[in-house]
C-alpha cells in the first residue's frame, strides 16, 4: 500500500512538472515568435502548480526535505524525543484535519454554486480538489511517520540535518583550498 502511494506521488509530481514545463515553454514560443498566446495557459499553469505544491508537501515529508528546528530536541533523552515527536505529529494531524474540513466545506459550496474557472469550462471545485488530495496525502504521511516513531523504527521526523550537511560542505571547501595552496607552492 505504501509503495503504491510512493509511486502515485512520484508519478503525479513528475507528470505535473513535465506538463507545466511544456505548457509554459509552448506559451513562451507562441508569444515571442508568433505574437499569439493561449488564453487558458496561465490559469492552467496556476492550478497545476497548486497541485504540485500540495502533492510535493507529502513527498517532502517522506524524503525529509522539509526544514525542521530540532537543535533543542536532540539534547533530550530518547524517550522524551519520542514523546515530543509524537506530540508534534499529533498537532500536524490536527492541522491537516482542519484544512481537510475547511477544504471540504469550501469545495462543496463551490460545487453547489457551480462556479467555473475563468478561462476554461471546468468547474472550479474540480480544479481545486487538490486541497483534499494534498492534505489527505499529508495526513497519511504524518500517520506513517507516527507509526514508525511509535514502533521505534524511526527517530524524530527524519529531517535532513542541514547544519551537519553544511559542515561537510565546509570541510570539502577547506580541503580544496588546501590542495590549491599546495599546488601553488
PDB file of N, CA and C in Angstrom, residues 43-117:
ATOM      1  N   UNK A  43      -3.899  30.264 -16.414  1.00  0.00           N
ATOM      2  CA  UNK A  43      -4.766  29.733 -15.364  1.00  0.00           C
ATOM      3  C   UNK A  43      -4.484  28.245 -15.116  1.00  0.00           C
ATOM      4  N   UNK A  44      -4.295  27.499 -16.189  1.00  0.00           N
ATOM      5  CA  UNK A  44      -3.995  26.080 -16.040  1.00  0.00           C
ATOM      6  C   UNK A  44      -2.655  25.882 -15.334  1.00  0.00           C
ATOM      7  N   UNK A  45      -1.663  26.676 -15.676  1.00  0.00           N
ATOM      8  CA  UNK A  45      -0.363  26.589 -15.018  1.00  0.00           C
ATOM      9  C   UNK A  45      -0.485  26.894 -13.528  1.00  0.00           C
ATOM     10  N   UNK A  46      -1.310  27.868 -13.189  1.00  0.00           N
ATOM     11  CA  UNK A  46      -1.528  28.218 -11.785  1.00  0.00           C
ATOM     12  C   UNK A  46      -2.121  27.039 -11.012  1.00  0.00           C
ATOM     13  N   UNK A  47      -3.121  26.392 -11.571  1.00  0.00           N
ATOM     14  CA  UNK A  47      -3.748  25.257 -10.885  1.00  0.00           C
ATOM     15  C   UNK A  47      -2.823  24.042 -10.856  1.00  0.00           C
ATOM     16  N   UNK A  48      -2.073  23.828 -11.923  1.00  0.00           N
ATOM     17  CA  UNK A  48      -1.117  22.719 -11.917  1.00  0.00           C
ATOM     18  C   UNK A  48      -0.049  22.930 -10.846  1.00  0.00           C
ATOM     19  N   UNK A  49       0.386  24.177 -10.674  1.00  0.00           N
ATOM     20  CA  UNK A  49       1.387  24.441  -9.639  1.00  0.00           C
ATOM     21  C   UNK A  49       0.808  24.238  -8.243  1.00  0.00           C
ATOM     22  N   UNK A  50      -0.467  24.544  -8.059  1.00  0.00           N
ATOM     23  CA  UNK A  50      -1.114  24.285  -6.766  1.00  0.00           C
ATOM     24  C   UNK A  50      -1.139  22.788  -6.480  1.00  0.00           C
ATOM     25  N   UNK A  51      -1.484  21.992  -7.479  1.00  0.00           N
ATOM     26  CA  UNK A  51      -1.469  20.541  -7.325  1.00  0.00           C
ATOM     27  C   UNK A  51      -0.054  20.068  -6.994  1.00  0.00           C
ATOM     28  N   UNK A  52       0.938  20.620  -7.700  1.00  0.00           N
ATOM     29  CA  UNK A  52       2.329  20.221  -7.497  1.00  0.00           C
ATOM     30  C   UNK A  52       2.794  20.533  -6.076  1.00  0.00           C
ATOM     31  N   UNK A  53       2.485  21.712  -5.588  1.00  0.00           N
ATOM     32  CA  UNK A  53       2.912  22.109  -4.246  1.00  0.00           C
ATOM     33  C   UNK A  53       2.253  21.233  -3.186  1.00  0.00           C
ATOM     34  N   UNK A  54       0.964  20.994  -3.310  1.00  0.00           N
ATOM     35  CA  UNK A  54       0.273  20.222  -2.285  1.00  0.00           C
ATOM     36  C   UNK A  54       0.655  18.743  -2.306  1.00  0.00           C
ATOM     37  N   UNK A  55       0.901  18.203  -3.475  1.00  0.00           N
ATOM     38  CA  UNK A  55       1.387  16.825  -3.522  1.00  0.00           C
ATOM     39  C   UNK A  55       2.856  16.772  -3.097  1.00  0.00           C
ATOM     40  N   UNK A  56       3.606  17.806  -3.425  1.00  0.00           N
ATOM     41  CA  UNK A  56       5.012  17.863  -3.064  1.00  0.00           C
ATOM     42  C   UNK A  56       5.241  17.986  -1.565  1.00  0.00           C
ATOM     43  N   UNK A  57       4.282  18.546  -0.831  1.00  0.00           N
ATOM     44  CA  UNK A  57       4.417  18.649   0.621  1.00  0.00           C
ATOM     45  C   UNK A  57       4.480  17.259   1.246  1.00  0.00           C
ATOM     46  N   UNK A  58       3.647  16.371   0.774  1.00  0.00           N
ATOM     47  CA  UNK A  58       3.654  14.997   1.268  1.00  0.00           C
ATOM     48  C   UNK A  58       4.950  14.291   0.884  1.00  0.00           C
ATOM     49  N   UNK A  59       5.362  14.463  -0.343  1.00  0.00           N
ATOM     50  CA  UNK A  59       6.607  13.847  -0.815  1.00  0.00           C
ATOM     51  C   UNK A  59       7.794  14.381  -0.017  1.00  0.00           C
ATOM     52  N   UNK A  60       7.805  15.696   0.244  1.00  0.00           N
ATOM     53  CA  UNK A  60       8.892  16.306   1.012  1.00  0.00           C
ATOM     54  C   UNK A  60       8.964  15.773   2.431  1.00  0.00           C
ATOM     55  N   UNK A  61       7.822  15.498   3.023  1.00  0.00           N
ATOM     56  CA  UNK A  61       7.807  14.924   4.363  1.00  0.00           C
ATOM     57  C   UNK A  61       8.377  13.509   4.337  1.00  0.00           C
ATOM     58  N   UNK A  62       8.029  12.766   3.307  1.00  0.00           N
ATOM     59  CA  UNK A  62       8.552  11.406   3.153  1.00  0.00           C
ATOM     60  C   UNK A  62      10.067  11.410   3.003  1.00  0.00           C
ATOM     61  N   UNK A  63      10.582  12.349   2.211  1.00  0.00           N
ATOM     62  CA  UNK A  63      12.014  12.406   1.925  1.00  0.00           C
ATOM     63  C   UNK A  63      12.814  13.142   2.989  1.00  0.00           C
ATOM     64  N   UNK A  64      12.145  13.761   3.955  1.00  0.00           N
ATOM     65  CA  UNK A  64      12.851  14.523   4.981  1.00  0.00           C
ATOM     66  C   UNK A  64      13.372  15.843   4.464  1.00  0.00           C
ATOM     67  N   UNK A  65      12.725  16.394   3.441  1.00  0.00           N
ATOM     68  CA  UNK A  65      13.217  17.604   2.797  1.00  0.00           C
ATOM     69  C   UNK A  65      12.665  18.893   3.417  1.00  0.00           C
ATOM     70  N   UNK A  66      11.745  18.784   4.354  1.00  0.00           N
ATOM     71  CA  UNK A  66      11.206  19.988   4.988  1.00  0.00           C
ATOM     72  C   UNK A  66      12.211  20.522   6.013  1.00  0.00           C
ATOM     73  N   UNK A  67      12.136  21.804   6.245  1.00  0.00           N
ATOM     74  CA  UNK A  67      13.016  22.435   7.218  1.00  0.00           C
ATOM     75  C   UNK A  67      12.485  22.127   8.611  1.00  0.00           C
ATOM     76  N   UNK A  68      13.364  21.737   9.492  1.00  0.00           N
ATOM     77  CA  UNK A  68      12.975  21.450  10.865  1.00  0.00           C
ATOM     78  C   UNK A  68      13.971  22.051  11.828  1.00  0.00           C
ATOM     79  N   UNK A  69      13.489  22.458  12.984  1.00  0.00           N
ATOM     80  CA  UNK A  69      14.354  23.001  14.017  1.00  0.00           C
ATOM     81  C   UNK A  69      14.316  22.000  15.173  1.00  0.00           C
ATOM     82  N   UNK A  70      15.379  21.232  15.280  1.00  0.00           N
ATOM     83  CA  UNK A  70      15.406  20.199  16.311  1.00  0.00           C
ATOM     84  C   UNK A  70      16.659  20.273  17.173  1.00  0.00           C
ATOM     85  N   UNK A  71      17.275  21.449  17.233  1.00  0.00           N
ATOM     86  CA  UNK A  71      18.512  21.600  17.992  1.00  0.00           C
ATOM     87  C   UNK A  71      18.295  21.316  19.476  1.00  0.00           C
ATOM     88  N   UNK A  72      17.200  21.790  20.037  1.00  0.00           N
ATOM     89  CA  UNK A  72      16.929  21.568  21.464  1.00  0.00           C
ATOM     90  C   UNK A  72      16.482  20.134  21.722  1.00  0.00           C
ATOM     91  N   UNK A  73      15.725  19.580  20.799  1.00  0.00           N
ATOM     92  CA  UNK A  73      15.180  18.238  20.979  1.00  0.00           C
ATOM     93  C   UNK A  73      16.290  17.191  20.971  1.00  0.00           C
ATOM     94  N   UNK A  74      17.348  17.425  20.215  1.00  0.00           N
ATOM     95  CA  UNK A  74      18.455  16.462  20.138  1.00  0.00           C
ATOM     96  C   UNK A  74      19.161  16.271  21.475  1.00  0.00           C
ATOM     97  N   UNK A  75      19.012  17.227  22.388  1.00  0.00           N
ATOM     98  CA  UNK A  75      19.674  17.137  23.687  1.00  0.00           C
ATOM     99  C   UNK A  75      18.825  16.409  24.727  1.00  0.00           C
ATOM    100  N   UNK A  76      17.622  16.002  24.361  1.00  0.00           N
ATOM    101  CA  UNK A  76      16.749  15.298  25.289  1.00  0.00           C
ATOM    102  C   UNK A  76      17.015  13.798  25.239  1.00  0.00           C
ATOM    103  N   UNK A  77      16.473  13.108  26.198  1.00  0.00           N
ATOM    104  CA  UNK A  77      16.607  11.650  26.215  1.00  0.00           C
ATOM    105  C   UNK A  77      15.778  11.057  25.073  1.00  0.00           C
ATOM    106  N   UNK A  78      16.114   9.850  24.643  1.00  0.00           N
ATOM    107  CA  UNK A  78      15.351   9.227  23.552  1.00  0.00           C
ATOM    108  C   UNK A  78      13.847   9.112  23.826  1.00  0.00           C
ATOM    109  N   UNK A  79      13.479   8.829  25.053  1.00  0.00           N
ATOM    110  CA  UNK A  79      12.039   8.724  25.356  1.00  0.00           C
ATOM    111  C   UNK A  79      11.359  10.091  25.279  1.00  0.00           C
ATOM    112  N   UNK A  80      12.062  11.140  25.710  1.00  0.00           N
ATOM    113  CA  UNK A  80      11.500  12.499  25.603  1.00  0.00           C
ATOM    114  C   UNK A  80      11.414  12.932  24.148  1.00  0.00           C
ATOM    115  N   UNK A  81      12.426  12.578  23.362  1.00  0.00           N
ATOM    116  CA  UNK A  81      12.394  12.888  21.926  1.00  0.00           C
ATOM    117  C   UNK A  81      11.192  12.218  21.270  1.00  0.00           C
ATOM    118  N   UNK A  82      10.962  10.984  21.624  1.00  0.00           N
ATOM    119  CA  UNK A  82       9.838  10.235  21.050  1.00  0.00           C
ATOM    120  C   UNK A  82       8.516  10.887  21.424  1.00  0.00           C
ATOM    121  N   UNK A  83       8.380  11.272  22.690  1.00  0.00           N
ATOM    122  CA  UNK A  83       7.138  11.898  23.167  1.00  0.00           C
ATOM    123  C   UNK A  83       6.885  13.227  22.456  1.00  0.00           C
ATOM    124  N   UNK A  84       7.908  14.045  22.344  1.00  0.00           N
ATOM    125  CA  UNK A  84       7.747  15.354  21.692  1.00  0.00           C
ATOM    126  C   UNK A  84       7.466  15.173  20.199  1.00  0.00           C
ATOM    127  N   UNK A  85       8.124  14.211  19.576  1.00  0.00           N
ATOM    128  CA  UNK A  85       7.865  13.943  18.159  1.00  0.00           C
ATOM    129  C   UNK A  85       6.424  13.508  17.948  1.00  0.00           C
ATOM    130  N   UNK A  86       5.931  12.619  18.804  1.00  0.00           N
ATOM    131  CA  UNK A  86       4.539  12.167  18.678  1.00  0.00           C
ATOM    132  C   UNK A  86       3.556  13.308  18.930  1.00  0.00           C
ATOM    133  N   UNK A  87       3.889  14.199  19.866  1.00  0.00           N
ATOM    134  CA  UNK A  87       3.046  15.372  20.111  1.00  0.00           C
ATOM    135  C   UNK A  87       3.026  16.289  18.887  1.00  0.00           C
ATOM    136  N   UNK A  88       4.202  16.513  18.305  1.00  0.00           N
ATOM    137  CA  UNK A  88       4.289  17.353  17.094  1.00  0.00           C
ATOM    138  C   UNK A  88       3.509  16.728  15.944  1.00  0.00           C
ATOM    139  N   UNK A  89       3.597  15.410  15.808  1.00  0.00           N
ATOM    140  CA  UNK A  89       2.845  14.718  14.749  1.00  0.00           C
ATOM    141  C   UNK A  89       1.346  14.822  14.990  1.00  0.00           C
ATOM    142  N   UNK A  90       0.937  14.748  16.250  1.00  0.00           N
ATOM    143  CA  UNK A  90      -0.487  14.905  16.563  1.00  0.00           C
ATOM    144  C   UNK A  90      -0.966  16.303  16.184  1.00  0.00           C
ATOM    145  N   UNK A  91      -0.147  17.306  16.457  1.00  0.00           N
ATOM    146  CA  UNK A  91      -0.508  18.676  16.067  1.00  0.00           C
ATOM    147  C   UNK A  91      -0.563  18.814  14.548  1.00  0.00           C
ATOM    148  N   UNK A  92       0.345  18.126  13.853  1.00  0.00           N
ATOM    149  CA  UNK A  92       0.313  18.132  12.383  1.00  0.00           C
ATOM    150  C   UNK A  92      -0.979  17.500  11.876  1.00  0.00           C
ATOM    151  N   UNK A  93      -1.412  16.441  12.535  1.00  0.00           N
ATOM    152  CA  UNK A  93      -2.680  15.803  12.142  1.00  0.00           C
ATOM    153  C   UNK A  93      -3.869  16.719  12.385  1.00  0.00           C
ATOM    154  N   UNK A  94      -3.841  17.458  13.481  1.00  0.00           N
ATOM    155  CA  UNK A  94      -4.906  18.431  13.748  1.00  0.00           C
ATOM    156  C   UNK A  94      -4.925  19.486  12.647  1.00  0.00           C
ATOM    157  N   UNK A  95      -3.746  19.968  12.278  1.00  0.00           N
ATOM    158  CA  UNK A  95      -3.616  20.954  11.201  1.00  0.00           C
ATOM    159  C   UNK A  95      -4.200  20.411   9.901  1.00  0.00           C
ATOM    160  N   UNK A  96      -3.803  19.191   9.542  1.00  0.00           N
ATOM    161  CA  UNK A  96      -4.321  18.558   8.316  1.00  0.00           C
ATOM    162  C   UNK A  96      -5.833  18.389   8.403  1.00  0.00           C
ATOM    163  N   UNK A  97      -6.310  17.974   9.576  1.00  0.00           N
ATOM    164  CA  UNK A  97      -7.745  17.789   9.758  1.00  0.00           C
ATOM    165  C   UNK A  97      -8.523  19.086   9.585  1.00  0.00           C
ATOM    166  N   UNK A  98      -7.998  20.169  10.143  1.00  0.00           N
ATOM    167  CA  UNK A  98      -8.664  21.469   9.985  1.00  0.00           C
ATOM    168  C   UNK A  98      -8.700  21.889   8.521  1.00  0.00           C
ATOM    169  N   UNK A  99      -7.599  21.697   7.828  1.00  0.00           N
ATOM    170  CA  UNK A  99      -7.570  22.051   6.405  1.00  0.00           C
ATOM    171  C   UNK A  99      -8.481  21.148   5.581  1.00  0.00           C
ATOM    172  N   UNK A 100      -8.515  19.872   5.904  1.00  0.00           N
ATOM    173  CA  UNK A 100      -9.412  18.956   5.186  1.00  0.00           C
ATOM    174  C   UNK A 100     -10.871  19.345   5.406  1.00  0.00           C
ATOM    175  N   UNK A 101     -11.214  19.659   6.633  1.00  0.00           N
ATOM    176  CA  UNK A 101     -12.582  20.065   6.948  1.00  0.00           C
ATOM    177  C   UNK A 101     -12.948  21.365   6.217  1.00  0.00           C
ATOM    178  N   UNK A 102     -12.062  22.355   6.324  1.00  0.00           N
ATOM    179  CA  UNK A 102     -12.314  23.625   5.642  1.00  0.00           C
ATOM    180  C   UNK A 102     -12.373  23.477   4.134  1.00  0.00           C
ATOM    181  N   UNK A 103     -11.502  22.641   3.594  1.00  0.00           N
ATOM    182  CA  UNK A 103     -11.491  22.403   2.146  1.00  0.00           C
ATOM    183  C   UNK A 103     -12.772  21.725   1.697  1.00  0.00           C
ATOM    184  N   UNK A 104     -13.233  20.765   2.494  1.00  0.00           N
ATOM    185  CA  UNK A 104     -14.472  20.059   2.159  1.00  0.00           C
ATOM    186  C   UNK A 104     -15.649  21.033   2.101  1.00  0.00           C
ATOM    187  N   UNK A 105     -15.746  21.900   3.094  1.00  0.00           N
ATOM    188  CA  UNK A 105     -16.830  22.888   3.114  1.00  0.00           C
ATOM    189  C   UNK A 105     -16.710  23.830   1.921  1.00  0.00           C
ATOM    190  N   UNK A 106     -15.518  24.336   1.684  1.00  0.00           N
ATOM    191  CA  UNK A 106     -15.284  25.262   0.573  1.00  0.00           C
ATOM    192  C   UNK A 106     -15.626  24.622  -0.766  1.00  0.00           C
ATOM    193  N   UNK A 107     -15.120  23.411  -0.992  1.00  0.00           N
ATOM    194  CA  UNK A 107     -15.357  22.748  -2.279  1.00  0.00           C
ATOM    195  C   UNK A 107     -16.827  22.364  -2.455  1.00  0.00           C
ATOM    196  N   UNK A 108     -17.483  21.971  -1.389  1.00  0.00           N
ATOM    197  CA  UNK A 108     -18.908  21.631  -1.518  1.00  0.00           C
ATOM    198  C   UNK A 108     -19.735  22.874  -1.848  1.00  0.00           C
ATOM    199  N   UNK A 109     -19.370  24.014  -1.297  1.00  0.00           N
ATOM    200  CA  UNK A 109     -20.077  25.260  -1.650  1.00  0.00           C
ATOM    201  C   UNK A 109     -19.791  25.668  -3.091  1.00  0.00           C
ATOM    202  N   UNK A 110     -18.529  25.475  -3.513  1.00  0.00           N
ATOM    203  CA  UNK A 110     -18.184  25.782  -4.911  1.00  0.00           C
ATOM    204  C   UNK A 110     -18.965  24.888  -5.863  1.00  0.00           C
ATOM    205  N   UNK A 111     -19.135  23.627  -5.498  1.00  0.00           N
ATOM    206  CA  UNK A 111     -19.885  22.704  -6.338  1.00  0.00           C
ATOM    207  C   UNK A 111     -21.363  23.092  -6.362  1.00  0.00           C
ATOM    208  N   UNK A 112     -21.891  23.461  -5.210  1.00  0.00           N
ATOM    209  CA  UNK A 112     -23.295  23.837  -5.117  1.00  0.00           C
ATOM    210  C   UNK A 112     -23.587  25.094  -5.948  1.00  0.00           C
ATOM    211  N   UNK A 113     -22.688  26.038  -5.907  1.00  0.00           N
ATOM    212  CA  UNK A 113     -22.874  27.283  -6.660  1.00  0.00           C
ATOM    213  C   UNK A 113     -22.650  27.048  -8.147  1.00  0.00           C
ATOM    214  N   UNK A 114     -21.702  26.182  -8.489  1.00  0.00           N
ATOM    215  CA  UNK A 114     -21.451  25.859  -9.889  1.00  0.00           C
ATOM    216  C   UNK A 114     -20.533  26.829 -10.605  1.00  0.00           C
ATOM    217  N   UNK A 115     -19.592  27.418  -9.879  1.00  0.00           N
ATOM    218  CA  UNK A 115     -18.658  28.370 -10.479  1.00  0.00           C
ATOM    219  C   UNK A 115     -17.651  27.622 -11.341  1.00  0.00           C
ATOM    220  N   UNK A 116     -17.394  28.175 -12.523  1.00  0.00           N
ATOM    221  CA  UNK A 116     -16.381  27.601 -13.411  1.00  0.00           C
ATOM    222  C   UNK A 116     -15.110  28.426 -13.334  1.00  0.00           C
ATOM    223  N   UNK A 117     -14.020  27.841 -13.817  1.00  0.00           N
ATOM    224  CA  UNK A 117     -12.760  28.571 -13.900  1.00  0.00           C
ATOM    225  C   UNK A 117     -12.940  29.736 -14.870  1.00  0.00           C
TER     226      UNK A 117
END
